[in-house]
Coordinates of C-alpha atoms in Angstrom, one line a residue:
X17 CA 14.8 -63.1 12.4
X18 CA 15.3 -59.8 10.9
X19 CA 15.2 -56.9 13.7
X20 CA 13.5 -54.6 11.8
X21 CA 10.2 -56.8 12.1
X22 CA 7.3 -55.9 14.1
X23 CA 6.5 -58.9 16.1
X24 CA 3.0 -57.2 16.9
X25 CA 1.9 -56.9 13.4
X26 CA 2.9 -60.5 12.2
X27 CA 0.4 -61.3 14.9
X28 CA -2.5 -58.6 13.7
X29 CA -2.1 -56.4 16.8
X30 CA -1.6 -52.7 17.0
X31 CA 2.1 -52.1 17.6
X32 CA 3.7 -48.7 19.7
X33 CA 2.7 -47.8 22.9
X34 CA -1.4 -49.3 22.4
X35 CA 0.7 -53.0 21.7
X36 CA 2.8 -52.4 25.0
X37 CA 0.0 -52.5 26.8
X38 CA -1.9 -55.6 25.9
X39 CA -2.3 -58.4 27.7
X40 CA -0.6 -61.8 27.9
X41 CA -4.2 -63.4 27.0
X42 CA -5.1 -60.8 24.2
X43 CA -1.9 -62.0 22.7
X44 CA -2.1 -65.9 22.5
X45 CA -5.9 -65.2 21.2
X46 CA -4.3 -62.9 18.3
X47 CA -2.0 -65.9 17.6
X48 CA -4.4 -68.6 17.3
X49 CA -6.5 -66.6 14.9
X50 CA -3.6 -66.1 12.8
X51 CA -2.3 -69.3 13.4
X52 CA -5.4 -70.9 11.8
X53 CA -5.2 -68.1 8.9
X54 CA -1.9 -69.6 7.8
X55 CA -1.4 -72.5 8.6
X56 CA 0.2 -74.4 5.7
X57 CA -2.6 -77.6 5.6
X58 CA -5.2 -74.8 4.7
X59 CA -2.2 -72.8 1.9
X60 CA -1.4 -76.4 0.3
X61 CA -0.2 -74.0 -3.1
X62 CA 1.2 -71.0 -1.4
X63 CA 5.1 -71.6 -1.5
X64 CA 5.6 -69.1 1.4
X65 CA 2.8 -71.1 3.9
X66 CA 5.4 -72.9 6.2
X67 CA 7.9 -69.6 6.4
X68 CA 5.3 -67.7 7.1
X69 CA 3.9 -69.6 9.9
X70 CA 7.5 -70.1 11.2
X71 CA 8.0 -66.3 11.5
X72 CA 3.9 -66.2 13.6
X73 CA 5.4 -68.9 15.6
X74 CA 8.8 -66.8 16.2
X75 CA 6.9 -63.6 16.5
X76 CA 4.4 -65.3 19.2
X77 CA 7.6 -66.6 21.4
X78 CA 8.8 -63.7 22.1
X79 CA 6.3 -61.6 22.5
X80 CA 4.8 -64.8 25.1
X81 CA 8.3 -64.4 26.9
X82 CA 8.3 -60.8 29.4
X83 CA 11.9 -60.4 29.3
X84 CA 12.0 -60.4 25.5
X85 CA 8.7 -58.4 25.1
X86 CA 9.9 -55.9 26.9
X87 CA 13.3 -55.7 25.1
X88 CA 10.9 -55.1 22.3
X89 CA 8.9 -52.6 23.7
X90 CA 12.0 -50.9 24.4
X91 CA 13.7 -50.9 20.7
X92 CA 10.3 -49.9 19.3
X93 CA 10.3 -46.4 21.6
X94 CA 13.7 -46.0 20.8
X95 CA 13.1 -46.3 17.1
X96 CA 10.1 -44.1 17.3
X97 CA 12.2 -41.1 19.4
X98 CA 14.5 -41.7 16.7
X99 CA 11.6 -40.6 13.8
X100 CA 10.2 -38.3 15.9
X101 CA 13.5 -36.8 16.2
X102 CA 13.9 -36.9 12.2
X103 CA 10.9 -35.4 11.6
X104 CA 11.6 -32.6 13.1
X105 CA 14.7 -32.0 11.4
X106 CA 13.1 -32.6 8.4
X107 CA 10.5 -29.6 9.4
X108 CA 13.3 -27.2 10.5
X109 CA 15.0 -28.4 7.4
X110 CA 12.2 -27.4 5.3
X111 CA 11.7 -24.8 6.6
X112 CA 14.6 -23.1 6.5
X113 CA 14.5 -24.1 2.8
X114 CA 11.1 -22.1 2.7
X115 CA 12.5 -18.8 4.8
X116 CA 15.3 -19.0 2.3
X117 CA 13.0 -19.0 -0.9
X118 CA 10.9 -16.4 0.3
X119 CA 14.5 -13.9 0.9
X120 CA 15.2 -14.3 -2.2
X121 CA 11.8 -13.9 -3.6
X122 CA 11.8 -10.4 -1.4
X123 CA 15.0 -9.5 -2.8
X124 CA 14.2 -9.6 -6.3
X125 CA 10.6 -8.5 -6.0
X126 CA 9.8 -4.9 -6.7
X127 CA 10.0 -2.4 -3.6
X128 CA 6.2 -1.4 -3.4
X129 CA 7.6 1.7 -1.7
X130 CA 9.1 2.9 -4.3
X131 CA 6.8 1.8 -6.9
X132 CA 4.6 4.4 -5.3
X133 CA 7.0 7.2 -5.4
X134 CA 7.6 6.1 -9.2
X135 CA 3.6 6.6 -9.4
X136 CA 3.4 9.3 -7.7
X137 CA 6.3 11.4 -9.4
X138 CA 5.1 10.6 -13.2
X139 CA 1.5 11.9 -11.9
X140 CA 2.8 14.8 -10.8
X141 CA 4.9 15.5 -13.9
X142 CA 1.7 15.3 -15.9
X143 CA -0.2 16.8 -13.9
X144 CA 2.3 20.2 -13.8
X145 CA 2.6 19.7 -17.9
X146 CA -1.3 20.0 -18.3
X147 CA -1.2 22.7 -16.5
X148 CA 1.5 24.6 -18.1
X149 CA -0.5 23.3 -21.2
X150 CA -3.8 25.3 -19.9
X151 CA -2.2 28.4 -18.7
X152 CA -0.1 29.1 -22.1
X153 CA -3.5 28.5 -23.8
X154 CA -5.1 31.3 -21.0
X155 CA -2.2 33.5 -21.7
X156 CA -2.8 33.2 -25.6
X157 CA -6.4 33.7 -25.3
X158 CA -6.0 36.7 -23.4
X159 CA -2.8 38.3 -25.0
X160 CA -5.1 40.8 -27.0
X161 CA -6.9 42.3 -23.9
X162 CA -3.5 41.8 -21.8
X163 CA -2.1 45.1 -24.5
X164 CA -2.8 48.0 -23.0
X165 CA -3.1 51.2 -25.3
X166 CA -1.5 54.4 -25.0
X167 CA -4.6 55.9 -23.2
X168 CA -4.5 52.9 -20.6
X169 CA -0.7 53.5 -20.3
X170 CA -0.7 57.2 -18.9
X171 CA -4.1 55.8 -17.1
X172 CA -1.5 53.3 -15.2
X173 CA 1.1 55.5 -14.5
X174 CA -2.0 58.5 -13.2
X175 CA -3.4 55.8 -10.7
X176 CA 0.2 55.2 -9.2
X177 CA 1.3 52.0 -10.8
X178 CA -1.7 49.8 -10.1
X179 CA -0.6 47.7 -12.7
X180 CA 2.6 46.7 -10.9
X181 CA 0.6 46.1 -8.3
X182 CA -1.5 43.7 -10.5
X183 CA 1.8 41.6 -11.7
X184 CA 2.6 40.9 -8.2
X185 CA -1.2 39.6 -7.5
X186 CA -2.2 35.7 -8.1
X187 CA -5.5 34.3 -8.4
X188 CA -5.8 31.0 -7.1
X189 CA -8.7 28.9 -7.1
X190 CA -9.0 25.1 -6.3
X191 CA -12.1 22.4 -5.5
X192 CA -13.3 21.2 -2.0
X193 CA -13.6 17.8 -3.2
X194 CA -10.5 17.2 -0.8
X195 CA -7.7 18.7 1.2
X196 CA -8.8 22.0 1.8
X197 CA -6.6 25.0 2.2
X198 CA -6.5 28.2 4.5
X199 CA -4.6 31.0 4.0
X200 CA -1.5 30.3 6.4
X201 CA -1.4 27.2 4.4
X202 CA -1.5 29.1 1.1
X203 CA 1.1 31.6 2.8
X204 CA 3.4 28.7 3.6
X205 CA 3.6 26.7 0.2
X206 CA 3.8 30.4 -1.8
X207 CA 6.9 31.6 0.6
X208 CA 9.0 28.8 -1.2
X209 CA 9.0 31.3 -3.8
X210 CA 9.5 34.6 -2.3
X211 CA 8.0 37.0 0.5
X212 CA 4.2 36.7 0.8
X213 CA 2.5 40.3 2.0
X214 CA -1.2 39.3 2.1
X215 CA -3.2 36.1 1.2
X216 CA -7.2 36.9 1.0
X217 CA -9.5 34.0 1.2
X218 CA -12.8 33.4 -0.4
X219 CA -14.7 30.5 0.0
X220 CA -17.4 28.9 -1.4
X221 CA -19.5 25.4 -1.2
X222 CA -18.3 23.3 -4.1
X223 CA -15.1 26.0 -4.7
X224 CA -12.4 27.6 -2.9
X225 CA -10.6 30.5 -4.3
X226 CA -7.9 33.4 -3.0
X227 CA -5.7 36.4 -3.9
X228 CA -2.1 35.4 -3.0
X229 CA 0.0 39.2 -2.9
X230 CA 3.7 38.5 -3.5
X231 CA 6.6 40.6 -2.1
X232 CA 7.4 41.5 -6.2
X233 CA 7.1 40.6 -9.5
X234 CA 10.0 37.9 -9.6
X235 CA 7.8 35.9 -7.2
X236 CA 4.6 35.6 -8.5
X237 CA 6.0 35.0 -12.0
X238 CA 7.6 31.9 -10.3
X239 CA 4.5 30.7 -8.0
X240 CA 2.8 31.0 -11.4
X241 CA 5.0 28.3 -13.2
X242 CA 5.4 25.7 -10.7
X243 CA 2.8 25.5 -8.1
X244 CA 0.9 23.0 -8.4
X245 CA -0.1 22.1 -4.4
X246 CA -1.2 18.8 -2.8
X247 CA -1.5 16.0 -5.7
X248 CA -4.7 15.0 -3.9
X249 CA -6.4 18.9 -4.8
X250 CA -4.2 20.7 -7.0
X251 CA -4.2 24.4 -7.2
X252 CA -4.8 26.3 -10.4
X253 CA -2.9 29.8 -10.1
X254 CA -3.5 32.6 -12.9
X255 CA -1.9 35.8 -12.6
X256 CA -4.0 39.1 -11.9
X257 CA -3.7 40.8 -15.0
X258 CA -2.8 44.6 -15.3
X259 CA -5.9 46.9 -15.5
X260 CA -5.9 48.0 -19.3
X261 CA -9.2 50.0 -19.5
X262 CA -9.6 54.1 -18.4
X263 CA -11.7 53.9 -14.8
X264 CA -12.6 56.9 -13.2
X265 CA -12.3 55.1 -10.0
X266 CA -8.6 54.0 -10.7
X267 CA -6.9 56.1 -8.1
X268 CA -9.4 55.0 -5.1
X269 CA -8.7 51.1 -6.1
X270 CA -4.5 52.4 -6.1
X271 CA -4.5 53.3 -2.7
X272 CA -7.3 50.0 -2.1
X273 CA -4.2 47.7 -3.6
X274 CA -1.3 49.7 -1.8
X275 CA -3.4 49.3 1.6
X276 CA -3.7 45.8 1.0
X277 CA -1.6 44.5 4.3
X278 CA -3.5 46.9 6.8
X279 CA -6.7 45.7 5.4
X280 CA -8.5 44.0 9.1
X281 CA -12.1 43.0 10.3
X282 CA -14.8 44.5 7.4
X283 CA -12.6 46.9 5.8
X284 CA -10.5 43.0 4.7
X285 CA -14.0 41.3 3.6
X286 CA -15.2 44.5 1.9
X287 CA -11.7 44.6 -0.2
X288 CA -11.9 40.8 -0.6
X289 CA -15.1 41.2 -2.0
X290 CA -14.2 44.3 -4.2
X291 CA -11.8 41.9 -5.7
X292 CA -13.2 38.9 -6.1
X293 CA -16.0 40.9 -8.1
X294 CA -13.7 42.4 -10.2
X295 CA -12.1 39.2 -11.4
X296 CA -15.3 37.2 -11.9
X297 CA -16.3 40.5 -14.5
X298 CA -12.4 40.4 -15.7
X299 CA -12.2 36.4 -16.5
X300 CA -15.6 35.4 -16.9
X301 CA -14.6 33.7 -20.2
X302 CA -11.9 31.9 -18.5
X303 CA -14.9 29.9 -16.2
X304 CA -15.6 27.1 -19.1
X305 CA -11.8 26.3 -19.2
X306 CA -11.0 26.3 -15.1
X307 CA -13.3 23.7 -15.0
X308 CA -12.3 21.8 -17.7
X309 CA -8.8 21.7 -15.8
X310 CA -10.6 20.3 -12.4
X311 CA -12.2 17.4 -14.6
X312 CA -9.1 16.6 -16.1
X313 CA -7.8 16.4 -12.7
X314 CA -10.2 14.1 -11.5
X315 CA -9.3 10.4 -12.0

């Protein structure tokens, strides 16, 4: 008989650990059920009718026998250690297979990390070309006004150089829709690009705005081209332009712009006001076109 047959299903019982633990009876009643299923007086056509009942007959014997039934028990746990033992193979196997697919998945894959820093550098780079866009048309728009005459020349150099001190001013303005700023922070990311002697705040509800006083010229010129701030509420920075218009109260707002550092307590918010008046009458026209910068900004 071949060894690989399961004695307990030739006879229509379960077979593993449920078949090891029937009973003697339970058996001879499975047989002569089957017996009477294939018996070869009621299979007269079926070629196969006396093997068949020769292997229930075999099958029966020794599973009748203890000794032999238990040898039997014994190579069906075996066999089934032996698949359970396979099957786990087979699961490290695969899975191994899987870890190894998925490596090399990761290793072709795009870094996501750097994908971002892609993003995030070509938004900056537009973002600092529209701005250099916007300013150049500002400076164009306000080239006339920015030539001063004769008269406002000796004017200038009567009020002791206030428009030096004008060149080394920057407006800077920017919209509370998210990280806001306050002056040390305003001092920090403009002394990057030279000494900073003063930074004035203003601040309003929907809009933030400041006077940033470099150290000299050089340094605002610089701040002016290249600032742009945090990507998340960029800054729009416009120089102060030079005063080009006779003022009979030129030499009081000269000493007002050379006392700019020991400006404290009401005297600072008076002067802060001063100013901040000054260039809401001086760029009034510019107010269309700062916000036209902020939407563009917006995503």
């Amino acid at each position: 008989m071949d060894a690989n047959v399961d004695h307990y299903h030739v006879l229509g019982l379960p077979s593993g650990e449920e078949g090891a633990k029937l009973t003697e009876k339970d058996i001879s009643k499975a047989y002569r059920n089957k017996a009477r299923e294939l018996h070869p007086d009621k299979r007269p056509d079926d070629p196969n009718a006396h093997s068949d009942f020769q292997n229930l007959k075999a099958s029966y014997e020794i599973l009748k026998d203890d000794k032999a039934r238990k040898l039997f028990d014994d190579l069906l746990r075996v066999k089934r250690d032996q698949q359970r033992r396979q099957e786990q193979r087979d699961g490290k196997r695969r899975k191994m297979v899987s870890d190894l697919e998925q490596r090399e998945r990761d290793a072709f894959a795009p870094d996501p990390a750097a994908k971002a820093r892609e993003e995030e550098e070509r938004i900056a780079r537009q973002l600092k070309e529209e701005i250099a866009r916007i300013r150049a048309m500002l400076a164009k728009k306000g080239a006339p006004e920015a030539a001063a005459s004769p008269a406002a020349k000796k004017t200038e150099a009567k009020s002791g150089g206030v428009g030096l001190e004008h060149e080394k001013i920057l407006k800077v303005s920017w919209e509370k829709t998210g990280e806001d700023y306050s002056a040390s922070k305003l001092r920090e990311l403009f002394s990057k690009f030279g000494e900073v002697e003063d930074v004035v705040i203003k601040g309003g509800k929907k809009k933030g705005s400041a006077l940033v006083v470099m150290a000299n010229k050089e340094g605002a010129v610089n701040a002016t081209g290249s600032m742009i701030g945090h990507l998340a509420n960029p800054l729009l920075v416009v120089p102060l332009k030079p005063i080009t218009k006779a003022d009979s109260s030129s030499a009081p707002k000269a000493v007002e712009v050379d006392r700019i550092n020991n400006l404290v307590g009401a005297g600072h918010q008076a002067f802060e006001n001063s100013v901040l008046q000054k260039l809401q009458k001086d760029y009034a026209t510019y107010g269309d076109i700062i916000q036209g910068i902020f939407l563009l900004m917006k995503p």
